[in-house]
JSON list of C-alpha atoms in Angstrom, two decimals:
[
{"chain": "A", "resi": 1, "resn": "UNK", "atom": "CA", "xyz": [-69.28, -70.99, -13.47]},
{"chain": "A", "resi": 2, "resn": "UNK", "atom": "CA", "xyz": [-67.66, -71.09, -10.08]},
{"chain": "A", "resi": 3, "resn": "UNK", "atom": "CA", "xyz": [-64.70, -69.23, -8.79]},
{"chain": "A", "resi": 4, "resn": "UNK", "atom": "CA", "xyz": [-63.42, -71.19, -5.41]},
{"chain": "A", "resi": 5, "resn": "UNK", "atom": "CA", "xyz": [-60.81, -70.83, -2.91]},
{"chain": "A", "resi": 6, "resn": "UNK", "atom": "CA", "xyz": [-60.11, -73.69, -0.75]},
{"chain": "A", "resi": 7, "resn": "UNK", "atom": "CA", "xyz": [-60.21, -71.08, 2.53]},
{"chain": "A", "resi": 8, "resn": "UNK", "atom": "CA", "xyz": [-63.55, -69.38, 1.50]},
{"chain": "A", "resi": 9, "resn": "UNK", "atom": "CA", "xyz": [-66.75, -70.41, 3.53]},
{"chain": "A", "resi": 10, "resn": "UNK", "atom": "CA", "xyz": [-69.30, -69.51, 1.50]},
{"chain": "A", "resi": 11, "resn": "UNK", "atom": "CA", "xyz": [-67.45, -71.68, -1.59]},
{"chain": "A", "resi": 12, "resn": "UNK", "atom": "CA", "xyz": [-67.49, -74.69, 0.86]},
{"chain": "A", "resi": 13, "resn": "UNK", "atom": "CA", "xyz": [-71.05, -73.96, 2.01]},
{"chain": "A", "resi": 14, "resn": "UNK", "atom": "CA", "xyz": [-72.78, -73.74, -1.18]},
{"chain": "A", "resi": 15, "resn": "UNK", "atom": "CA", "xyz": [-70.62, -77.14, -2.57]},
{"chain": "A", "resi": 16, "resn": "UNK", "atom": "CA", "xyz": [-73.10, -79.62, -1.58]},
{"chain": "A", "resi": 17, "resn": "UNK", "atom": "CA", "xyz": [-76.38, -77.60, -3.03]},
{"chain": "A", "resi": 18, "resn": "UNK", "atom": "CA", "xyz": [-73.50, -77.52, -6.17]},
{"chain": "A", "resi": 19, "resn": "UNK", "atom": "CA", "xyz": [-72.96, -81.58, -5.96]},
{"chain": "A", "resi": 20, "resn": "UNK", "atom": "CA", "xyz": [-76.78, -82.14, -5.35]},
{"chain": "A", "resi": 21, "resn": "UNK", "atom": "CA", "xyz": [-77.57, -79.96, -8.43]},
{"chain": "A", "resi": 22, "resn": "UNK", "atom": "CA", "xyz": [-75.34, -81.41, -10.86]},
{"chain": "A", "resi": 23, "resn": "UNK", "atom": "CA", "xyz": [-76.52, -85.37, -9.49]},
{"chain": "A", "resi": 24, "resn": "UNK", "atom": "CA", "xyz": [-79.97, -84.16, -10.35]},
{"chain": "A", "resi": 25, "resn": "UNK", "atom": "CA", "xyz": [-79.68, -82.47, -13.09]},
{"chain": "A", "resi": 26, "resn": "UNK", "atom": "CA", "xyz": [-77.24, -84.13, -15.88]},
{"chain": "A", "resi": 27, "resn": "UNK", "atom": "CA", "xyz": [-78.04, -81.07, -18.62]},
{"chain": "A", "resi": 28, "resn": "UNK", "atom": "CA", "xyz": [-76.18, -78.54, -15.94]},
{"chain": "A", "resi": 29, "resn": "UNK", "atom": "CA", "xyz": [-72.78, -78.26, -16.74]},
{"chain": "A", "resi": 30, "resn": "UNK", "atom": "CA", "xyz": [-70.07, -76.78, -14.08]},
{"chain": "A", "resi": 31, "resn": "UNK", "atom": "CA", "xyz": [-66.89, -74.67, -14.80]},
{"chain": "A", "resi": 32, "resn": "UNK", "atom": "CA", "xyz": [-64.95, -74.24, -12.04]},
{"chain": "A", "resi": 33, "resn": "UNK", "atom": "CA", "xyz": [-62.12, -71.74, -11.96]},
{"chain": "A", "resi": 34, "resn": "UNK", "atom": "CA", "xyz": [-59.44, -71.43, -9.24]},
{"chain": "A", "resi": 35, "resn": "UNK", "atom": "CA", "xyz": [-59.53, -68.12, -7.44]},
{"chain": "A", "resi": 36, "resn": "UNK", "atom": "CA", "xyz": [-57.24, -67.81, -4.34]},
{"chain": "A", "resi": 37, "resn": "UNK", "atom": "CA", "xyz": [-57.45, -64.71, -2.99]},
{"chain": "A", "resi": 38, "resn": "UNK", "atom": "CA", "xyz": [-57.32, -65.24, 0.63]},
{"chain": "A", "resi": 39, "resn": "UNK", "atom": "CA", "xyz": [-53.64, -65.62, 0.93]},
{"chain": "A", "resi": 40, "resn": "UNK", "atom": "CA", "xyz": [-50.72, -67.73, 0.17]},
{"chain": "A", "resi": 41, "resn": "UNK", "atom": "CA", "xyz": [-51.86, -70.78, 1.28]},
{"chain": "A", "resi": 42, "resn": "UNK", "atom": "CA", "xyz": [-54.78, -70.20, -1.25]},
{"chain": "A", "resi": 43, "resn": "UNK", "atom": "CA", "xyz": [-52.45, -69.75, -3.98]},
{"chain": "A", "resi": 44, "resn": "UNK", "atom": "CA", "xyz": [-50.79, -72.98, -3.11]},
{"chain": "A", "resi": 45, "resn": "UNK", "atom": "CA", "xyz": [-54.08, -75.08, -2.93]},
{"chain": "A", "resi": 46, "resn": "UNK", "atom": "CA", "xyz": [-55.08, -73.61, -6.33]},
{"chain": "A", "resi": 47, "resn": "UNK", "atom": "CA", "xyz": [-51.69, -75.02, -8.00]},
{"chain": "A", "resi": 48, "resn": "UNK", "atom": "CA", "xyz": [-51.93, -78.29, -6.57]},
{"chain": "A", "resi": 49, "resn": "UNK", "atom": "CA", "xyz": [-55.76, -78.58, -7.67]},
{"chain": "A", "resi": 50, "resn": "UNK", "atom": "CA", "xyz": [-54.76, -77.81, -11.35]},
{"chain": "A", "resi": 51, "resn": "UNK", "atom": "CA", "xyz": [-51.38, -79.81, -11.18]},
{"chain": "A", "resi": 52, "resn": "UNK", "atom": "CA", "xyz": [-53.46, -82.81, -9.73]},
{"chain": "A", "resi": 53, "resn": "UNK", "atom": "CA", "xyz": [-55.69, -82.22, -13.24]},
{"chain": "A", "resi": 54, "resn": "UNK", "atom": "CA", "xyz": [-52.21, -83.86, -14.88]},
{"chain": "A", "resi": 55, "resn": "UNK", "atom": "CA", "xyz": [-52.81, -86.99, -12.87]},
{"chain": "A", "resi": 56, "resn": "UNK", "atom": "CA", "xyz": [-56.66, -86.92, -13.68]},
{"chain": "A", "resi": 57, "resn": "UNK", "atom": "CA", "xyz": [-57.40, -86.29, -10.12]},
{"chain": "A", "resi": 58, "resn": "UNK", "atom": "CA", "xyz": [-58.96, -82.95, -9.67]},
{"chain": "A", "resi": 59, "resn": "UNK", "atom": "CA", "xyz": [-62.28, -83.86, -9.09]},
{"chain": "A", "resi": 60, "resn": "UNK", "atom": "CA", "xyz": [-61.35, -86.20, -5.69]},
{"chain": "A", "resi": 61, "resn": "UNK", "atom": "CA", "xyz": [-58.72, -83.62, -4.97]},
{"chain": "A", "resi": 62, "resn": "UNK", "atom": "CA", "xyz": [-61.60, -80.30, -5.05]},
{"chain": "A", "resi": 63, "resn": "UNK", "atom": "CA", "xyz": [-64.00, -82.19, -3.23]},
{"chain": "A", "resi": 64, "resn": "UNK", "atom": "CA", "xyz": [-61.56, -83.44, -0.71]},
{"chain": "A", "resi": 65, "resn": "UNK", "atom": "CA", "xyz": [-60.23, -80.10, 0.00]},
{"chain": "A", "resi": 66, "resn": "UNK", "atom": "CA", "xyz": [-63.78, -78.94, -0.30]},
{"chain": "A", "resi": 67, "resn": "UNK", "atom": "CA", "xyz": [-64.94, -81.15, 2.47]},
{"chain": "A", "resi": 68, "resn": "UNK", "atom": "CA", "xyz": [-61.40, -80.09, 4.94]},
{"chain": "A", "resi": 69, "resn": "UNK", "atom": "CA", "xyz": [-62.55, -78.11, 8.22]},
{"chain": "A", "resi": 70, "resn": "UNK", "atom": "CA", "xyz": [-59.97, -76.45, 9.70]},
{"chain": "A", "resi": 71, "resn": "UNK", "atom": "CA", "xyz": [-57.09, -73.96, 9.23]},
{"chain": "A", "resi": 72, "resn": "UNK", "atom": "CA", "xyz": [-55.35, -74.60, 5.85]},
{"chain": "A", "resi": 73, "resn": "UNK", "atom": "CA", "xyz": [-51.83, -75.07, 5.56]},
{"chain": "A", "resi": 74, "resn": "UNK", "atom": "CA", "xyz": [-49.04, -76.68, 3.53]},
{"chain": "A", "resi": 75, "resn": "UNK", "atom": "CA", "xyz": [-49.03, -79.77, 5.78]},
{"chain": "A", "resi": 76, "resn": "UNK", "atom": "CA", "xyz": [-53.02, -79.95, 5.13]},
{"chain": "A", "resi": 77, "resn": "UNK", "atom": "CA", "xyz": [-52.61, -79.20, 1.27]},
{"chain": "A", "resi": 78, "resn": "UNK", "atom": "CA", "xyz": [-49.98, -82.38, 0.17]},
{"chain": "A", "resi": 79, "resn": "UNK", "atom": "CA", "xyz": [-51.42, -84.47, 3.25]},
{"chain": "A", "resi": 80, "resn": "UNK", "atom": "CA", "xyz": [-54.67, -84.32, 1.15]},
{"chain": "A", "resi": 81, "resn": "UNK", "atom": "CA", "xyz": [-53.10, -84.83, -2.05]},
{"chain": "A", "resi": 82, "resn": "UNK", "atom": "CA", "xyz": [-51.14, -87.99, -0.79]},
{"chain": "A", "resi": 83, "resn": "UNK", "atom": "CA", "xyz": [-54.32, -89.39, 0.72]},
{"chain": "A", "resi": 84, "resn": "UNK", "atom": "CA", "xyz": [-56.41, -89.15, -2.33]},
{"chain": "A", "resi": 85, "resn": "UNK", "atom": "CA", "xyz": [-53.16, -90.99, -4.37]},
{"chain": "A", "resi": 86, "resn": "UNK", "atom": "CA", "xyz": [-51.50, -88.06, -6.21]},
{"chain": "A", "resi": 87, "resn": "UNK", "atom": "CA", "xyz": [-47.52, -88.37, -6.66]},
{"chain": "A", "resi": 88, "resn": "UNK", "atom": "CA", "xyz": [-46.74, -86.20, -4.62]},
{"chain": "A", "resi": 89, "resn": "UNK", "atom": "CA", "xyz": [-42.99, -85.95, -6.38]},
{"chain": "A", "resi": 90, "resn": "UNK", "atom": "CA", "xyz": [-45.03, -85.38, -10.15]},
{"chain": "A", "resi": 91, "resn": "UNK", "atom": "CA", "xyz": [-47.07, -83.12, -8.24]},
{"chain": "A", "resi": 92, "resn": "UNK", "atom": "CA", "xyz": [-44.44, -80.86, -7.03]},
{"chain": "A", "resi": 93, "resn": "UNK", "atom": "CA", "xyz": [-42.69, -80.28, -10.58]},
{"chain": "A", "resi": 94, "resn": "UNK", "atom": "CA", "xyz": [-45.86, -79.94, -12.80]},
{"chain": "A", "resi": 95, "resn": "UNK", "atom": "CA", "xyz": [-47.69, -76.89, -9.88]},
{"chain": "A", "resi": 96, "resn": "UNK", "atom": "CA", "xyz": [-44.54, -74.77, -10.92]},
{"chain": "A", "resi": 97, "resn": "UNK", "atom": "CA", "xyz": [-45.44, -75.19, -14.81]},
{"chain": "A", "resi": 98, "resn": "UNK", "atom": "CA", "xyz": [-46.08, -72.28, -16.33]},
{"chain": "A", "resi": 99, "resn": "UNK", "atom": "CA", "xyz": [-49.21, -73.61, -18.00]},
{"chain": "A", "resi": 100, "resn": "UNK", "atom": "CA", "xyz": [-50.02, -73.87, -13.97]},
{"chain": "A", "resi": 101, "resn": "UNK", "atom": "CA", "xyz": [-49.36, -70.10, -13.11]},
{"chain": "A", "resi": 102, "resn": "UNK", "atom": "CA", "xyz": [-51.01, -68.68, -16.31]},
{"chain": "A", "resi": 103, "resn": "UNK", "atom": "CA", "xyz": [-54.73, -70.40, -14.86]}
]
């Protein structure tokens, strides 16, 4: 299991021994669960990861934001989301579901 938050360093640093791992290793299974604690940006990265789940795109989404250097903001969070081809309007209503806030 791995906890991630898309501002953390050490979650972005250890994601490619992660993706290396799991390519070499099919009988490893990875849970990954959302934990953004490093502010409300965080928090906002985390609901648009799960919502993009709805659109069957939270693998490209986590890696993309994985792979982001830089300061993280809003801007940064739905400009990602657009590029990797989430609908961005579909996205917006299902991160404020509840089954969204409860992960």
């Amino acid at each position: 299991m791995k906890f991630v938050d898309y501002q953390c360093p050490y979650c972005k640093a250890v994601e490619p021994k992660l993706d290396k791992l799991l390519a070499d290793d099919k009988g490893v299974k990875l849970v990954v669960k959302e934990f953004p604690i490093l502010g409300p940006e965080s928090i906002v990265a985390a609901k648009v990861a799960l919502a993009a789940g709805r659109q069957n795109k939270y693998g490209v989404y986590h890696h993309a934001m994985m792979a982001y250097k830089g300061k993280l903001t809003e801007d940064v969070i739905f400009g990602t989301a657009k590029d990797v081809g989430l609908d961005l309007a579909r996205l917006r209503i299902d991160m404020n579901a509840p089954e969204i806030a409860d992960q």
